[in-house]
Amino acid sequence: MDMKYLVLLCDGMADRPLSQLGGVTPMEKAVKLNMDRLAMSAEVGLVRTVADSLKPGSDVANLSVMGYDPKVCYTGRSPLEAVSIGVDLKDTDVALRCNLVTLSDEENYEDKTMVDYCAGDISTSEAAQIIKTVDDVLGSKKFKFYSGVSYRHCLVVDNGTTQLGELTPPHDISGRVIREYISDNINAAQLIELMKKSYDILKDHPVNLKRISQGKRPANSIWLWGEGTRPRLENFYDKYNKKCAVISAVDLLKGIGHCAGMVVKNVDGATGYIDTDFSAKARAAIELFKSGQDVVYLHIEAPDECGHRGEIDNKVKSIELIDSLVLGPVLSELEKCFDYKILILPDHPTPISIRTHTSDPVPYMIFDSTKKVDGVDCFCEVSAEQTGRFVDFGPSLMGHFLK
């Protein structure tokens, strides 16, 4: 019987104990019958997905989980997203993530506060209108803006540089005055000027005026970060002799998939948040297995977004929805048709208490339908640590899983 491999990547799922949950983590609190059942007969441990010298972004962490050493192949986050939305980067181009954010209304740009890193979950159609305006007014031969999904967009700089100083991700500074997070590197001066001009352009944009009238947050500024150059990844099939597909609502993951020669499956209703169509993602995974894919990398963004927003109940709920609406149906179908292995893990922690990523090792489990081992009663941070099993080099986990 064919062996199928499911990687269920629950972005940002790992956390720290919370007093609001009685001193346990969202993973411990969540009712996740499928994960815990598998964990009882699975290899469980901790894996370091982010090396000490790297920042704990989803880009670095997911590359690591997919089996790629970020120290060797990582060229920046935004180029991966640019590839996903169809941008053909030249070797001399530099791509940057262009978030649509909500800033407060102080007169001086530097005195404003990062109210919302995602502009109130602005819709893709609204965002497209705003990015078009930004490109019409601020775009040039040197600067070209490309529309992506929701608040996530792209700026490509012709003949640019990545020596820009510290360009801080907006989700790391929620509720903070932005002054100390604006790069003072001379190479970034033009980019900062674009950000400042965008506020003047967008504060009275028709889309934003309508959003404000509806009680929604306006996308009143762009925020540039995540700079990088054209990525080069080894083809996944050449590396592992397995056909792999990726499912995600996030351009970053789709971009990695494209660069690694994977099938990239777009799913209607996939939003990257807790309102995503979990069931549609499960159906897509099942279809991919039945159509001949060996490996399906199924990425769910919701726990990470809940962590960034400090939404305790929603983070717990997102884990439960993944378990019941994604893992349950896929598991049921795999049991009928195939021998299978399942790897479940987050890419990095996104603790509610700090609302950003950390580089702490994350819990993982590998379930093999052909081999039963003694596991743990609950798949969580504590039980994973108690097993004493630790994978220090994250990129080695994929090879271990597929062997």
CSV table of C-alpha atoms in Angstrom, one decimal, residues 40-377:
chain,number,residue,atom,x,y,z
A,40,MET,CA,-0.5,8.2,22.5
A,41,SER,CA,1.2,6.1,19.8
A,42,ALA,CA,3.6,8.6,18.3
A,43,GLU,CA,7.1,9.9,18.5
A,44,VAL,CA,6.9,13.1,20.5
A,45,GLY,CA,9.6,15.6,21.3
A,46,LEU,CA,10.9,19.1,20.8
A,47,VAL,CA,12.5,20.6,17.7
A,48,ARG,CA,14.5,23.8,17.3
A,49,THR,CA,13.1,25.3,14.1
A,50,VAL,CA,14.9,28.7,14.5
A,51,ALA,CA,18.7,28.7,14.9
A,52,ASP,CA,20.1,31.0,17.5
A,53,SER,CA,21.5,33.5,15.0
A,54,LEU,CA,18.2,33.9,13.1
A,55,LYS,CA,15.0,35.9,13.8
A,56,PRO,CA,11.9,33.7,14.6
A,57,GLY,CA,9.8,34.5,11.5
A,58,SER,CA,7.5,32.1,9.8
A,59,ASP,CA,9.7,32.3,6.8
A,60,VAL,CA,12.8,30.9,8.5
A,61,ALA,CA,10.8,28.5,10.6
A,62,ASN,CA,8.8,27.0,7.8
A,63,LEU,CA,11.9,26.6,5.6
A,64,SER,CA,13.4,24.7,8.4
A,65,VAL,CA,10.4,22.4,8.8
A,66,MET,CA,10.4,21.8,5.1
A,67,GLY,CA,13.9,20.5,5.3
A,68,TYR,CA,15.8,23.6,4.1
A,69,ASP,CA,18.6,25.2,6.1
A,70,PRO,CA,17.8,28.9,6.2
A,71,LYS,CA,21.4,29.8,6.9
A,72,VAL,CA,22.2,28.4,3.4
A,73,CYS,CA,19.1,29.3,1.3
A,74,TYR,CA,17.2,32.2,3.0
A,75,THR,CA,17.3,35.5,1.1
A,76,GLY,CA,14.5,37.3,2.8
A,77,ARG,CA,10.8,37.0,3.4
A,78,SER,CA,9.3,39.3,0.8
A,79,PRO,CA,10.9,37.6,-2.2
A,80,LEU,CA,9.1,34.4,-1.4
A,81,GLU,CA,5.8,36.3,-1.2
A,82,ALA,CA,6.6,38.1,-4.4
A,83,VAL,CA,7.1,34.8,-6.3
A,84,SER,CA,3.7,33.7,-5.0
A,85,ILE,CA,1.8,36.6,-6.5
A,86,GLY,CA,3.6,36.2,-9.8
A,87,VAL,CA,6.4,38.8,-9.6
A,88,ASP,CA,9.4,37.9,-11.8
A,89,LEU,CA,12.3,39.2,-9.8
A,90,LYS,CA,15.5,40.1,-11.4
A,91,ASP,CA,18.8,39.3,-9.6
A,92,THR,CA,19.2,43.0,-9.0
A,93,ASP,CA,15.7,43.5,-7.5
A,94,VAL,CA,15.0,43.8,-3.8
A,95,ALA,CA,11.5,42.9,-2.6
A,96,LEU,CA,9.9,44.2,0.6
A,97,ARG,CA,6.7,43.2,2.4
A,98,CYS,CA,4.3,46.1,2.2
A,99,ASN,CA,1.7,45.8,5.0
A,100,LEU,CA,-1.4,47.9,5.1
A,101,VAL,CA,-1.6,49.1,8.7
A,102,THR,CA,-3.6,51.4,10.9
A,103,LEU,CA,-1.7,54.2,12.6
A,104,SER,CA,-3.0,56.7,15.1
A,105,ASP,CA,-3.5,60.3,14.0
A,106,GLU,CA,-0.7,62.3,15.6
A,107,GLU,CA,0.5,65.1,13.3
A,108,ASN,CA,4.1,63.9,13.1
A,109,TYR,CA,4.5,60.4,11.5
A,110,GLU,CA,7.1,59.3,14.0
A,111,ASP,CA,4.7,60.0,16.9
A,112,LYS,CA,2.0,57.7,15.7
A,113,THR,CA,1.2,54.4,17.3
A,114,MET,CA,0.9,51.0,15.5
A,115,VAL,CA,-2.9,50.5,16.2
A,116,ASP,CA,-3.3,47.5,14.0
A,117,TYR,CA,-0.7,45.6,11.9
A,118,CYS,CA,-3.4,44.3,9.5
A,119,ALA,CA,-5.8,47.3,9.2
A,120,GLY,CA,-8.7,45.5,10.7
A,121,ASP,CA,-8.4,42.4,8.5
A,122,ILE,CA,-9.0,44.6,5.4
A,123,SER,CA,-10.5,42.6,2.5
A,124,THR,CA,-8.4,41.7,-0.5
A,125,SER,CA,-10.7,43.7,-2.8
A,126,GLU,CA,-10.5,46.8,-0.7
A,127,ALA,CA,-6.7,46.4,-0.3
A,128,ALA,CA,-6.3,46.1,-4.1
A,129,GLN,CA,-7.9,49.5,-4.6
A,130,ILE,CA,-5.6,51.1,-2.0
A,131,ILE,CA,-2.4,49.5,-3.4
A,132,LYS,CA,-3.4,50.7,-6.9
A,133,THR,CA,-3.6,54.2,-5.5
A,134,VAL,CA,-0.3,53.9,-3.8
A,135,ASP,CA,1.4,52.6,-6.9
A,136,ASP,CA,-0.3,55.3,-9.1
A,137,VAL,CA,1.0,58.1,-6.8
A,138,LEU,CA,4.3,56.7,-5.4
A,139,GLY,CA,5.3,54.1,-8.0
A,140,SER,CA,8.1,54.8,-10.4
A,141,LYS,CA,10.7,53.1,-12.5
A,142,LYS,CA,12.5,52.4,-9.2
A,143,PHE,CA,9.5,51.5,-7.0
A,144,LYS,CA,6.7,49.1,-8.1
A,145,PHE,CA,3.9,48.1,-5.7
A,146,TYR,CA,2.1,44.7,-6.2
A,147,SER,CA,-1.2,43.7,-4.6
A,148,GLY,CA,-1.4,40.5,-2.6
A,149,VAL,CA,-3.9,39.1,-0.1
A,150,SER,CA,-5.7,41.1,2.6
A,151,TYR,CA,-3.1,43.3,4.3
A,152,ARG,CA,-0.1,41.6,2.8
A,153,HIS,CA,1.4,43.2,-0.3
A,154,CYS,CA,4.8,43.7,-2.0
A,155,LEU,CA,7.2,46.5,-3.1
A,156,VAL,CA,9.9,45.8,-5.6
A,157,VAL,CA,12.9,48.1,-5.7
A,158,ASP,CA,14.8,48.1,-9.0
A,159,ASN,CA,18.6,47.8,-8.3
A,160,GLY,CA,17.9,48.0,-4.6
A,161,THR,CA,19.9,47.1,-1.5
A,162,THR,CA,19.2,44.9,1.5
A,163,GLN,CA,21.5,47.0,3.7
A,164,LEU,CA,18.6,49.0,5.2
A,165,GLY,CA,19.2,48.8,8.9
A,166,GLU,CA,16.4,47.4,11.1
A,167,LEU,CA,13.0,47.2,9.4
A,168,THR,CA,10.7,46.0,12.1
A,169,PRO,CA,7.7,43.8,11.4
A,170,PRO,CA,4.6,45.7,12.3
A,171,HIS,CA,3.1,42.7,14.2
A,172,ASP,CA,6.0,43.1,16.7
A,173,ILE,CA,5.1,46.6,17.7
A,174,SER,CA,1.3,46.5,18.2
A,175,GLY,CA,0.3,49.4,20.5
A,176,ARG,CA,3.7,51.0,20.4
A,177,VAL,CA,4.8,54.4,19.2
A,178,ILE,CA,6.7,53.8,15.9
A,179,ARG,CA,9.5,56.3,16.3
A,180,GLU,CA,12.2,54.0,17.6
A,181,TYR,CA,11.2,51.3,15.0
A,182,ILE,CA,11.8,53.5,12.0
A,183,SER,CA,15.2,52.7,10.4
A,184,ASP,CA,17.7,55.6,10.5
A,185,ASN,CA,19.9,53.9,7.9
A,186,ILE,CA,20.6,56.3,5.0
A,187,ASN,CA,19.8,53.5,2.5
A,188,ALA,CA,16.3,53.3,4.0
A,189,ALA,CA,15.6,57.0,3.7
A,190,GLN,CA,13.6,56.8,0.5
A,191,LEU,CA,11.5,53.8,1.9
A,192,ILE,CA,10.7,55.8,5.0
A,193,GLU,CA,9.6,58.7,2.9
A,194,LEU,CA,7.3,56.4,0.9
A,195,MET,CA,5.7,55.3,4.2
A,196,LYS,CA,5.2,58.9,5.3
A,197,LYS,CA,3.7,60.0,2.0
A,198,SER,CA,1.4,57.0,2.0
A,199,TYR,CA,-0.3,58.3,5.2
A,200,ASP,CA,-1.1,61.6,3.5
A,201,ILE,CA,-2.5,59.8,0.5
A,202,LEU,CA,-4.5,57.2,2.4
A,203,LYS,CA,-6.0,59.0,5.4
A,204,ASP,CA,-8.9,60.3,3.2
A,205,HIS,CA,-8.9,57.5,0.6
A,206,PRO,CA,-12.6,56.6,-0.3
A,207,VAL,CA,-12.1,53.0,0.8
A,208,ASN,CA,-10.9,54.2,4.2
A,209,LEU,CA,-13.6,56.8,4.6
A,210,LYS,CA,-16.2,54.0,3.9
A,211,ARG,CA,-14.5,51.7,6.4
A,212,ILE,CA,-14.5,54.4,9.1
A,213,SER,CA,-18.2,55.0,8.5
A,214,GLN,CA,-18.8,51.3,9.0
A,215,GLY,CA,-16.8,51.3,12.3
A,216,LYS,CA,-13.8,49.5,10.8
A,217,ARG,CA,-10.1,50.5,11.0
A,218,PRO,CA,-8.7,52.3,8.0
A,219,ALA,CA,-5.6,51.1,6.1
A,220,ASN,CA,-4.0,54.5,6.5
A,221,SER,CA,-0.3,53.7,5.9
A,222,ILE,CA,2.0,51.2,4.3
A,223,TRP,CA,4.7,49.6,6.4
A,224,LEU,CA,7.8,48.2,4.6
A,225,TRP,CA,9.9,45.4,6.0
A,226,GLY,CA,11.1,41.8,5.2
A,227,GLU,CA,13.6,42.9,2.5
A,228,GLY,CA,15.4,40.3,0.4
A,229,THR,CA,16.5,39.1,-3.1
A,230,ARG,CA,15.5,36.5,-5.5
A,231,PRO,CA,15.3,33.1,-3.7
A,232,ARG,CA,16.8,29.8,-4.8
A,233,LEU,CA,15.7,26.6,-3.3
A,234,GLU,CA,16.5,23.0,-4.2
A,235,ASN,CA,13.6,21.2,-5.8
A,236,PHE,CA,11.8,19.2,-3.1
A,237,TYR,CA,11.4,16.1,-5.3
A,238,ASP,CA,15.0,16.1,-6.2
A,239,LYS,CA,15.9,16.5,-2.5
A,240,TYR,CA,13.6,13.7,-1.1
A,241,ASN,CA,12.2,11.8,-4.1
A,242,LYS,CA,8.7,12.6,-3.0
A,243,LYS,CA,6.0,14.7,-4.8
A,244,CYS,CA,4.9,17.4,-2.5
A,245,ALA,CA,2.1,19.9,-2.5
A,246,VAL,CA,1.5,22.9,-0.2
A,247,ILE,CA,-1.9,24.3,1.0
A,248,SER,CA,-1.9,27.7,2.7
A,249,ALA,CA,-3.8,31.0,2.7
A,250,VAL,CA,-0.5,32.8,3.1
A,251,ASP,CA,1.6,34.1,0.1
A,252,LEU,CA,4.8,33.3,2.0
A,253,LEU,CA,4.1,29.6,2.1
A,254,LYS,CA,2.9,29.5,-1.4
A,255,GLY,CA,6.1,31.3,-2.5
A,256,ILE,CA,8.2,28.7,-0.8
A,257,GLY,CA,6.2,26.0,-2.5
A,258,HIS,CA,6.7,27.6,-5.9
A,259,CYS,CA,10.4,28.0,-5.4
A,260,ALA,CA,10.8,24.4,-4.3
A,261,GLY,CA,8.9,23.0,-7.2
A,262,MET,CA,5.8,21.9,-5.2
A,263,VAL,CA,2.2,21.9,-6.3
A,264,VAL,CA,0.6,24.9,-4.8
A,265,LYS,CA,-3.1,24.5,-4.1
A,266,ASN,CA,-5.3,27.5,-3.7
A,267,VAL,CA,-8.4,27.0,-1.6
A,268,ASP,CA,-11.5,29.2,-1.8
A,269,GLY,CA,-12.4,30.6,1.6
A,270,ALA,CA,-8.9,30.3,3.0
A,271,THR,CA,-8.3,33.6,4.9
A,272,GLY,CA,-5.4,33.0,7.2
A,273,TYR,CA,-7.5,33.6,10.3
A,274,ILE,CA,-10.0,31.8,12.5
A,275,ASP,CA,-12.8,32.4,10.0
A,276,THR,CA,-10.9,30.4,7.3
A,277,ASP,CA,-12.7,27.5,5.7
A,278,PHE,CA,-11.0,24.7,7.6
A,279,SER,CA,-13.1,22.0,5.9
A,280,ALA,CA,-12.2,23.2,2.5
A,281,LYS,CA,-8.5,22.9,3.4
A,282,ALA,CA,-9.1,19.3,4.5
A,283,ARG,CA,-10.9,18.4,1.3
A,284,ALA,CA,-8.0,19.9,-0.7
A,285,ALA,CA,-5.5,17.7,1.2
A,286,ILE,CA,-7.6,14.6,0.5
A,287,GLU,CA,-7.8,15.4,-3.2
A,288,LEU,CA,-4.1,16.0,-3.4
A,289,PHE,CA,-3.3,12.6,-1.9
A,290,LYS,CA,-5.8,10.9,-4.1
A,291,SER,CA,-4.4,12.6,-7.2
A,292,GLY,CA,-0.9,11.1,-6.5
A,293,GLN,CA,0.9,13.6,-4.2
A,294,ASP,CA,3.1,11.8,-1.7
A,295,VAL,CA,3.5,14.7,0.8
A,296,VAL,CA,0.9,17.4,1.6
A,297,TYR,CA,2.2,20.3,3.6
A,298,LEU,CA,-1.0,21.7,5.1
A,299,HIS,CA,-0.4,25.1,6.7
A,300,ILE,CA,-2.9,26.8,9.0
A,301,GLU,CA,-2.3,30.4,10.0
A,302,ALA,CA,-5.1,30.9,12.5
A,303,PRO,CA,-3.3,30.2,15.8
A,304,ASP,CA,-0.5,32.6,14.9
A,305,GLU,CA,-2.9,35.4,14.1
A,306,CYS,CA,-4.8,34.8,17.4
A,307,GLY,CA,-1.5,35.0,19.3
A,308,HIS,CA,-0.5,38.3,17.7
A,309,ARG,CA,-3.9,39.7,18.6
A,310,GLY,CA,-3.8,38.5,22.2
A,311,GLU,CA,-7.0,36.5,21.7
A,312,ILE,CA,-6.8,33.7,24.2
A,313,ASP,CA,-10.2,32.1,23.6
A,314,ASN,CA,-9.8,32.2,19.8
A,315,LYS,CA,-6.3,30.6,20.0
A,316,VAL,CA,-7.7,27.7,21.9
A,317,LYS,CA,-10.7,27.5,19.5
A,318,SER,CA,-8.4,27.6,16.5
A,319,ILE,CA,-6.5,24.5,17.7
A,320,GLU,CA,-9.8,22.7,18.4
A,321,LEU,CA,-11.1,23.6,14.9
A,322,ILE,CA,-7.9,22.3,13.3
A,323,ASP,CA,-8.2,19.1,15.2
A,324,SER,CA,-11.9,18.5,14.4
A,325,LEU,CA,-12.4,20.1,10.9
A,326,VAL,CA,-9.0,19.4,9.4
A,327,LEU,CA,-7.1,16.6,11.0
A,328,GLY,CA,-10.2,14.5,11.7
A,329,PRO,CA,-11.5,14.3,8.1
A,330,VAL,CA,-8.0,13.9,6.6
A,331,LEU,CA,-7.2,11.2,9.1
A,332,SER,CA,-10.4,9.3,8.3
A,333,GLU,CA,-9.7,9.3,4.6
A,334,LEU,CA,-6.1,8.2,5.0
A,335,GLU,CA,-7.1,5.3,7.3
A,336,LYS,CA,-9.4,4.0,4.5
A,337,CYS,CA,-7.0,4.2,1.6
A,338,PHE,CA,-3.3,4.4,2.6
A,339,ASP,CA,-0.5,3.6,5.0
A,340,TYR,CA,0.4,7.0,6.3
A,341,LYS,CA,2.6,9.1,8.5
A,342,ILE,CA,1.6,12.4,10.1
A,343,LEU,CA,3.9,15.2,11.4
A,344,ILE,CA,2.2,17.8,13.5
A,345,LEU,CA,3.9,20.9,14.9
A,346,PRO,CA,3.9,24.7,15.0
A,347,ASP,CA,6.7,26.5,13.1
A,348,HIS,CA,7.4,28.7,16.2
A,349,PRO,CA,5.7,29.8,19.4
A,350,THR,CA,3.5,33.0,19.3
A,351,PRO,CA,2.9,33.5,23.0
A,352,ILE,CA,-0.3,35.5,23.9
A,353,SER,CA,1.6,37.2,26.7
A,354,ILE,CA,4.0,39.0,24.3
A,355,ARG,CA,2.0,38.9,21.0
A,356,THR,CA,4.9,38.1,18.8
A,357,HIS,CA,7.2,35.1,17.8
A,358,THR,CA,9.9,33.5,19.9
A,359,SER,CA,12.6,31.1,18.9
A,360,ASP,CA,11.9,28.6,21.6
A,361,PRO,CA,11.9,24.9,20.5
A,362,VAL,CA,8.4,23.7,19.6
A,363,PRO,CA,6.6,20.4,20.3
A,364,TYR,CA,6.3,17.9,17.4
A,365,MET,CA,4.9,14.5,16.9
A,366,ILE,CA,5.3,11.9,14.2
A,367,PHE,CA,2.6,9.2,13.9
A,368,ASP,CA,3.2,6.2,11.7
A,369,SER,CA,0.2,4.0,10.9
A,370,THR,CA,2.5,1.0,10.4
A,371,LYS,CA,4.4,1.3,13.6
A,372,LYS,CA,3.0,1.9,17.1
A,373,VAL,CA,5.2,3.3,19.8
A,374,ASP,CA,4.7,4.5,23.4
A,375,GLY,CA,3.7,8.2,23.3
A,376,VAL,CA,2.1,10.7,25.6
A,377,ASP,CA,-1.5,11.4,26.8
